[in-house]
mmCIF file of C-alpha atoms and ligand atoms in Angstrom:
data_model
loop_
_atom_site.group_PDB
_atom_site.id
_atom_site.type_symbol
_atom_site.label_atom_id
_atom_site.label_comp_id
_atom_site.label_asym_id
_atom_site.label_seq_id
_atom_site.Cartn_x
_atom_site.Cartn_y
_atom_site.Cartn_z
ATOM 1 C CA UNK A 237 11.524 -9.603 16.684
ATOM 2 C CA UNK A 238 10.825 -6.434 14.415
ATOM 3 C CA UNK A 239 6.906 -4.903 14.599
ATOM 4 C CA UNK A 240 5.733 -3.532 11.558
ATOM 5 C CA UNK A 241 2.031 -1.529 11.681
ATOM 6 C CA UNK A 242 -0.304 -1.394 9.069
ATOM 7 C CA UNK A 243 -3.328 1.594 8.904
ATOM 8 C CA UNK A 244 -5.890 0.501 6.970
ATOM 9 C CA UNK A 245 -9.494 -0.966 5.920
ATOM 10 C CA UNK A 246 -10.735 -4.587 6.837
ATOM 11 C CA UNK A 247 -11.516 -6.548 3.726
ATOM 12 C CA UNK A 248 -14.284 -9.266 4.728
ATOM 13 C CA UNK A 249 -12.709 -11.441 1.661
ATOM 14 C CA UNK A 250 -9.290 -11.275 3.161
ATOM 15 C CA UNK A 251 -7.411 -10.950 -0.161
ATOM 16 C CA UNK A 252 -6.620 -6.913 0.230
ATOM 17 C CA UNK A 253 -6.391 -4.446 2.752
ATOM 18 C CA UNK A 254 -5.265 -4.890 6.420
ATOM 19 C CA UNK A 255 -5.681 -8.760 5.971
ATOM 20 C CA UNK A 256 -3.218 -8.788 3.056
ATOM 21 C CA UNK A 257 -0.925 -6.302 5.157
ATOM 22 C CA UNK A 258 -0.981 -8.648 8.257
ATOM 23 C CA UNK A 259 -0.221 -11.815 5.747
ATOM 24 C CA UNK A 260 2.381 -10.009 3.834
ATOM 25 C CA UNK A 261 4.378 -8.925 6.610
ATOM 26 C CA UNK A 262 4.180 -11.753 8.646
ATOM 27 C CA UNK A 263 5.195 -13.759 5.641
ATOM 28 C CA UNK A 264 8.452 -11.430 5.595
ATOM 29 C CA UNK A 265 9.437 -11.633 9.074
ATOM 30 C CA UNK A 266 8.179 -9.204 11.010
ATOM 31 C CA UNK A 267 5.233 -9.404 13.851
ATOM 32 C CA UNK A 268 2.230 -7.274 12.421
ATOM 33 C CA UNK A 269 0.098 -4.532 14.278
ATOM 34 C CA UNK A 270 -3.503 -3.702 12.846
ATOM 35 C CA UNK A 271 -5.143 -0.540 13.178
ATOM 36 C CA UNK A 272 -8.669 -0.126 11.156
ATOM 37 C CA UNK A 273 -9.727 3.065 9.875
ATOM 38 C CA UNK A 274 -12.708 1.113 8.283
ATOM 39 C CA UNK A 275 -15.031 -1.981 7.983
ATOM 40 C CA UNK A 276 -15.706 -3.248 4.030
ATOM 41 C CA UNK A 277 -18.238 -5.936 3.146
ATOM 42 C CA UNK A 278 -16.440 -7.241 0.533
ATOM 43 C CA UNK A 279 -15.825 -10.468 -1.743
ATOM 44 C CA UNK A 280 -13.705 -11.260 -5.128
ATOM 45 C CA UNK A 281 -15.870 -9.638 -7.205
ATOM 46 C CA UNK A 282 -17.224 -6.351 -5.202
ATOM 47 C CA UNK A 283 -17.132 -4.301 -2.201
ATOM 48 C CA UNK A 284 -20.644 -3.658 -1.404
ATOM 49 C CA UNK A 285 -20.552 -1.753 2.021
ATOM 50 C CA UNK A 286 -17.985 0.176 3.599
ATOM 51 C CA UNK A 287 -18.064 1.338 7.160
ATOM 52 C CA UNK A 288 -15.642 4.176 8.729
ATOM 53 C CA UNK A 289 -14.473 3.782 12.226
ATOM 54 C CA UNK A 290 -14.749 6.715 14.578
ATOM 55 C CA UNK A 291 -11.721 9.183 14.572
ATOM 56 C CA UNK A 292 -11.529 8.317 18.463
ATOM 57 C CA UNK A 293 -11.331 5.034 18.062
ATOM 58 C CA UNK A 294 -8.542 5.412 15.471
ATOM 59 C CA UNK A 295 -6.460 7.417 17.811
ATOM 60 C CA UNK A 296 -7.442 4.881 20.860
ATOM 61 C CA UNK A 297 -5.850 2.418 18.723
ATOM 62 C CA UNK A 298 -3.022 4.916 18.106
ATOM 63 C CA UNK A 299 -1.957 5.629 21.453
ATOM 64 C CA UNK A 300 -2.746 2.047 22.920
ATOM 65 C CA UNK A 301 -0.172 0.508 20.384
ATOM 66 C CA UNK A 302 2.533 3.166 20.530
ATOM 67 C CA UNK A 303 2.364 2.387 24.788
ATOM 68 C CA UNK A 304 3.569 -0.706 24.503
ATOM 69 C CA UNK A 305 5.346 -1.433 21.198
ATOM 70 C CA UNK A 306 7.877 0.631 19.317
ATOM 71 C CA UNK A 307 6.824 -0.451 15.409
ATOM 72 C CA UNK A 308 9.992 -0.002 13.264
ATOM 73 C CA UNK A 309 8.009 1.126 10.247
ATOM 74 C CA UNK A 310 4.488 1.676 9.472
ATOM 75 C CA UNK A 311 2.139 1.936 6.390
ATOM 76 C CA UNK A 312 -1.097 3.413 5.391
ATOM 77 C CA UNK A 313 -3.666 1.912 2.832
ATOM 78 C CA UNK A 314 -7.087 2.919 3.196
ATOM 79 C CA UNK A 315 -8.391 6.059 4.929
ATOM 80 C CA UNK A 316 -11.851 6.383 3.371
ATOM 81 C CA UNK A 317 -12.028 10.444 3.437
ATOM 82 C CA UNK A 318 -11.072 13.742 5.145
ATOM 83 C CA UNK A 319 -11.979 12.700 8.707
ATOM 84 C CA UNK A 320 -9.814 10.039 8.744
ATOM 85 C CA UNK A 321 -6.948 11.116 6.721
ATOM 86 C CA UNK A 322 -6.725 14.182 9.358
ATOM 87 C CA UNK A 323 -7.351 11.691 12.093
ATOM 88 C CA UNK A 324 -4.272 9.425 10.602
ATOM 89 C CA UNK A 325 -1.941 12.385 10.185
ATOM 90 C CA UNK A 326 -2.566 13.413 13.703
ATOM 91 C CA UNK A 327 -1.473 10.138 15.342
ATOM 92 C CA UNK A 328 1.464 10.061 12.836
ATOM 93 C CA UNK A 329 2.822 13.351 13.921
ATOM 94 C CA UNK A 330 2.557 12.543 17.427
ATOM 95 C CA UNK A 331 3.779 9.247 17.407
ATOM 96 C CA UNK A 332 6.640 9.420 14.367
ATOM 97 C CA UNK A 333 7.066 5.859 13.208
ATOM 98 C CA UNK A 334 10.387 5.907 12.150
ATOM 99 C CA UNK A 335 9.769 4.787 8.205
ATOM 100 C CA UNK A 336 6.521 5.535 6.652
ATOM 101 C CA UNK A 337 4.838 3.616 3.493
ATOM 102 C CA UNK A 338 1.701 5.542 2.067
ATOM 103 C CA UNK A 339 -0.329 3.609 -0.097
ATOM 104 C CA UNK A 340 -2.536 6.345 -1.374
ATOM 105 C CA UNK A 341 -5.186 3.701 -2.270
ATOM 106 C CA UNK A 342 -8.443 5.032 -3.931
ATOM 107 C CA UNK A 343 -10.555 2.819 -5.852
ATOM 108 C CA UNK A 344 -10.940 -1.189 -5.147
ATOM 109 C CA UNK A 345 -10.027 -3.293 -8.201
ATOM 110 C CA UNK A 346 -14.100 -3.389 -9.087
ATOM 111 C CA UNK A 347 -14.412 0.470 -8.913
ATOM 112 C CA UNK A 348 -15.571 1.173 -5.396
ATOM 113 C CA UNK A 349 -14.457 4.073 -3.874
ATOM 114 C CA UNK A 350 -11.982 3.824 -0.807
ATOM 115 C CA UNK A 351 -11.123 7.294 -0.737
ATOM 116 C CA UNK A 352 -13.680 10.349 -1.222
ATOM 117 C CA UNK A 353 -12.447 12.194 -3.661
ATOM 118 C CA UNK A 354 -12.572 15.711 -1.158
ATOM 119 C CA UNK A 355 -10.149 13.607 0.588
ATOM 120 C CA UNK A 356 -7.374 14.047 -1.879
ATOM 121 C CA UNK A 357 -6.168 17.087 -1.414
ATOM 122 C CA UNK A 358 -5.657 16.246 2.773
ATOM 123 C CA UNK A 359 -3.773 13.582 1.472
ATOM 124 C CA UNK A 360 -1.568 15.690 -0.657
ATOM 125 C CA UNK A 361 -0.944 18.557 1.610
ATOM 126 C CA UNK A 362 -0.626 16.701 4.909
ATOM 127 C CA UNK A 363 -0.137 12.913 4.460
ATOM 128 C CA UNK A 364 2.260 13.090 2.036
ATOM 129 C CA UNK A 365 4.739 15.153 3.143
ATOM 130 C CA UNK A 366 5.218 12.552 6.522
ATOM 131 C CA UNK A 367 6.002 9.644 3.940
ATOM 132 C CA UNK A 368 9.315 7.369 3.331
ATOM 133 C CA UNK A 369 7.716 6.648 -0.027
ATOM 134 C CA UNK A 370 4.683 6.893 -1.616
ATOM 135 C CA UNK A 371 3.316 3.542 -3.402
ATOM 136 C CA UNK A 372 0.714 4.916 -6.311
ATOM 137 C CA UNK A 373 -0.516 3.074 -9.001
ATOM 138 C CA UNK A 374 -0.459 4.808 -12.320
ATOM 139 C CA UNK A 375 -4.314 5.698 -11.671
ATOM 140 C CA UNK A 376 -3.405 7.144 -8.628
ATOM 141 C CA UNK A 377 -0.121 8.793 -9.879
ATOM 142 C CA UNK A 378 -2.084 10.400 -12.662
ATOM 143 C CA UNK A 379 -5.095 11.992 -10.064
ATOM 144 C CA UNK A 380 -2.414 13.230 -7.342
ATOM 145 C CA UNK A 381 0.094 14.784 -10.022
ATOM 146 C CA UNK A 382 -3.191 16.474 -12.436
ATOM 147 C CA UNK A 383 -1.543 14.447 -15.733
ATOM 148 C CA UNK A 384 -2.032 11.564 -17.796
ATOM 149 C CA UNK A 385 -0.252 8.779 -17.872
ATOM 150 C CA UNK A 386 0.424 6.647 -21.138
ATOM 151 C CA UNK A 387 4.271 5.885 -20.929
ATOM 152 C CA UNK A 388 7.041 5.098 -18.412
ATOM 153 C CA UNK A 389 8.206 8.749 -19.315
ATOM 154 C CA UNK A 390 4.970 9.954 -17.843
ATOM 155 C CA UNK A 391 4.968 7.781 -15.144
ATOM 156 C CA UNK A 392 8.693 9.313 -14.541
ATOM 157 C CA UNK A 393 7.282 13.081 -14.679
ATOM 158 C CA UNK A 394 4.579 11.990 -12.333
ATOM 159 C CA UNK A 395 6.771 10.887 -9.939
ATOM 160 C CA UNK A 396 8.519 14.251 -10.004
ATOM 161 C CA UNK A 397 5.822 16.309 -9.165
ATOM 162 C CA UNK A 398 4.505 14.022 -6.176
ATOM 163 C CA UNK A 399 7.968 14.245 -4.787
ATOM 164 C CA UNK A 400 7.481 18.026 -4.797
ATOM 165 C CA UNK A 401 4.365 17.721 -2.331
ATOM 166 C CA UNK A 402 6.864 16.393 0.052
ATOM 167 C CA UNK A 403 7.502 12.729 0.575
ATOM 168 C CA UNK A 404 11.054 11.371 0.431
ATOM 169 C CA UNK A 405 10.681 9.262 -2.589
ATOM 170 C CA UNK A 406 7.486 8.218 -4.725
ATOM 171 C CA UNK A 407 7.476 4.577 -6.578
ATOM 172 C CA UNK A 408 5.032 5.043 -9.258
ATOM 173 C CA UNK A 409 3.749 0.948 -10.108
ATOM 174 C CA UNK A 410 3.869 -0.147 -13.448
ATOM 175 C CA UNK A 411 1.308 -2.934 -13.502
ATOM 176 C CA UNK A 412 -1.176 -0.820 -15.177
ATOM 177 C CA UNK A 413 1.120 0.507 -18.193
ATOM 178 C CA UNK A 414 1.030 -0.693 -21.592
ATOM 179 C CA UNK A 415 4.585 0.152 -21.897
ATOM 180 C CA UNK A 416 6.646 -2.270 -20.513
ATOM 181 C CA UNK A 417 4.334 -3.536 -17.509
ATOM 182 C CA UNK A 418 5.244 -4.344 -14.131
ATOM 183 C CA UNK A 419 7.972 -1.636 -14.428
ATOM 184 C CA UNK A 420 7.908 0.351 -11.341
ATOM 185 C CA UNK A 421 9.917 3.624 -10.974
ATOM 186 C CA UNK A 422 11.582 5.130 -8.240
ATOM 187 C CA UNK A 423 11.966 8.647 -8.036
ATOM 188 C CA UNK A 424 14.053 10.331 -5.209
ATOM 189 C CA UNK A 425 15.544 13.777 -4.793
ATOM 190 C CA UNK A 426 18.792 12.461 -6.498
ATOM 191 C CA UNK A 427 16.922 10.968 -10.230
ATOM 192 C CA UNK A 428 15.119 7.824 -10.422
ATOM 193 C CA UNK A 429 15.584 4.320 -10.825
ATOM 194 C CA UNK A 430 13.720 1.629 -12.793
ATOM 195 C CA UNK A 431 12.808 -1.937 -11.148
ATOM 196 C CA UNK A 432 11.580 -4.052 -14.161
ATOM 197 C CA UNK A 433 9.404 -6.769 -13.199
ATOM 198 C CA UNK A 434 7.572 -9.886 -14.797
ATOM 199 C CA UNK A 435 4.084 -9.226 -15.969
ATOM 200 C CA UNK A 436 2.029 -12.531 -14.843
ATOM 201 C CA UNK A 437 -1.526 -13.091 -16.673
ATOM 202 C CA UNK A 438 -3.902 -13.842 -13.906
ATOM 203 C CA UNK A 439 -7.170 -13.116 -12.383
ATOM 204 C CA UNK A 440 -6.337 -13.550 -9.305
ATOM 205 C CA UNK A 441 -4.316 -9.841 -7.894
ATOM 206 C CA UNK A 442 -6.886 -8.915 -5.528
ATOM 207 C CA UNK A 443 -4.868 -7.108 -2.832
ATOM 208 C CA UNK A 444 -1.425 -6.450 -4.685
ATOM 209 C CA UNK A 445 -0.888 -2.848 -3.961
ATOM 210 C CA UNK A 446 -1.331 -3.803 -0.292
ATOM 211 C CA UNK A 447 0.486 -6.771 -0.391
ATOM 212 C CA UNK A 448 3.447 -4.647 -2.406
ATOM 213 C CA UNK A 449 3.134 -1.864 0.432
ATOM 214 C CA UNK A 450 3.239 -4.149 3.347
ATOM 215 C CA UNK A 451 6.297 -5.722 2.107
ATOM 216 C CA UNK A 452 7.841 -2.666 2.026
ATOM 217 C CA UNK A 453 7.470 -1.538 5.154
ATOM 218 C CA UNK A 454 8.540 -4.675 6.257
ATOM 219 C CA UNK A 455 11.719 -4.596 4.557
ATOM 220 C CA UNK A 456 12.472 -1.171 5.635
ATOM 221 C CA UNK A 457 11.665 -2.539 9.665
ATOM 222 C CA UNK A 458 14.404 -5.089 8.831
ATOM 223 C CA UNK A 459 16.877 -2.302 8.032
ATOM 224 C CA UNK A 460 17.159 -2.515 4.185
ATOM 225 C CA UNK A 461 17.895 0.707 2.567
ATOM 226 C CA UNK A 462 14.320 1.510 0.530
ATOM 227 C CA UNK A 463 16.124 0.522 -3.152
ATOM 228 C CA UNK A 464 16.955 -2.644 -1.823
ATOM 229 C CA UNK A 465 13.596 -3.231 0.293
ATOM 230 C CA UNK A 466 11.740 -1.912 -2.706
ATOM 231 C CA UNK A 467 13.281 -4.676 -4.549
ATOM 232 C CA UNK A 468 12.836 -7.690 -2.247
ATOM 233 C CA UNK A 469 9.433 -6.674 -1.775
ATOM 234 C CA UNK A 470 8.745 -6.786 -5.667
ATOM 235 C CA UNK A 471 10.176 -10.517 -5.845
ATOM 236 C CA UNK A 472 7.859 -11.172 -2.817
ATOM 237 C CA UNK A 473 4.504 -9.778 -4.509
ATOM 238 C CA UNK A 474 5.476 -11.109 -8.137
ATOM 239 C CA UNK A 475 5.730 -14.626 -6.538
ATOM 240 C CA UNK A 476 2.604 -14.333 -4.451
ATOM 241 C CA UNK A 477 0.820 -13.138 -7.893
ATOM 242 C CA UNK A 478 2.242 -16.305 -9.556
ATOM 243 C CA UNK A 479 0.707 -18.188 -6.953
ATOM 244 C CA UNK A 480 -2.384 -16.669 -6.826
ATOM 245 C CA UNK A 481 -5.525 -18.726 -5.754
ATOM 246 C CA UNK A 482 -8.166 -19.344 -7.548
ATOM 247 C CA UNK A 483 -10.738 -18.449 -4.730
ATOM 248 C CA UNK A 484 -14.555 -16.847 -5.878
ATOM 249 C CA UNK A 485 -15.736 -15.672 -9.086
ATOM 250 C CA UNK A 486 -14.030 -12.518 -9.463
ATOM 251 C CA UNK A 487 -10.334 -11.801 -8.762
ATOM 252 C CA UNK A 488 -8.685 -13.932 -6.503
ATOM 253 C CA UNK A 489 -6.230 -13.082 -3.354
ATOM 254 C CA UNK A 490 -2.610 -13.540 -3.713
ATOM 255 C CA UNK A 491 -0.708 -16.281 -1.942
ATOM 256 C CA UNK A 492 1.112 -14.493 0.773
ATOM 257 C CA UNK A 493 2.584 -17.733 2.040
ATOM 258 C CA UNK A 494 3.255 -19.652 -1.198
ATOM 259 C CA UNK A 495 6.412 -20.853 0.165
ATOM 260 C CA UNK A 496 4.960 -22.975 2.774
ATOM 261 C CA UNK A 497 3.115 -24.913 0.010
ATOM 262 C CA UNK A 498 3.959 -28.589 -2.098
ATOM 263 C CA UNK A 499 7.613 -30.283 -1.431
ATOM 264 C CA UNK A 500 8.298 -27.116 0.874
ATOM 265 C CA UNK A 501 5.741 -28.531 3.424
HETATM 266 O O1 PXL B 299 -6.221 -2.709 -3.084
HETATM 267 C C1 PXL B 299 -6.625 -1.684 -1.903
HETATM 268 C C2 PXL B 299 -7.649 -1.728 -1.218
HETATM 269 C C3 PXL B 299 -7.556 -1.445 0.110
HETATM 270 N N1 PXL B 299 -7.969 -1.790 1.056
HETATM 271 C C4 PXL B 299 -9.154 -2.168 1.199
HETATM 272 C C5 PXL B 299 -9.442 -2.843 0.247
HETATM 273 C C6 PXL B 299 -8.939 -2.524 -1.255
HETATM 274 C C7 PXL B 299 -9.239 -3.026 -2.515
HETATM 275 O O2 PXL B 299 -10.317 -3.550 -2.466
HETATM 276 O O3 PXL B 299 -10.943 -3.693 0.260
HETATM 277 C C8 PXL B 299 -9.708 -2.671 2.624
#
């Protein structure tokens, strides 16, 4: 079985972060390895606290995992601040997983900062050049590219600007766009590909970004080319959202194992 490494924060409500990644990787047929960067106290409504882990402990997790496993892909999620970004970059440079999905997580759905603003420059300069693909939503893409995004045309332009920062590809997710929401734009050196999607009206979307990027990493680990990995991951996250779970009184989690319910069981 292929292994996929996620480097991310813990969500105690288990809809996003490392818990979403663990479920998405498992559901799509790989074995998940998990490196924690920060522990959050969180439910479906709010993030109440976050406690970042020491860079030494992050490095020890990397060294211990890579002494015994050879992950076919890795992804990064919540990195908290510049100290953690630098630590993760050093570890990725040392261990060089063959595919790297960078989800440039900046803010929780409820508005809690998951990356200090001062760390954005380290993400741009140090982390993005290591990425096989970066998966910003429109807010993150606007911030990274330094422009407003109102249309698919803007999304494409922001993807080109982020591509100039060194990743091999940029997937600008359209979930927050008014123009054809859920149309994602993949920008690579040779041009752009649009992935039209179905926009599902639901409250239960907690952890969709984490789930999507973890599924992309999984399909890369399973040997798909990038556009195919994105297409299959998009189908998966769309179904997980369609079957979202009305748990808690805020944004409920997606159902990572929707295919085990009902008649199938
Ligand atoms: O979806 C972004 C995200 C990433 N990582 C952690 C989170 C969240 C959103 O709440 O809690 C740990």
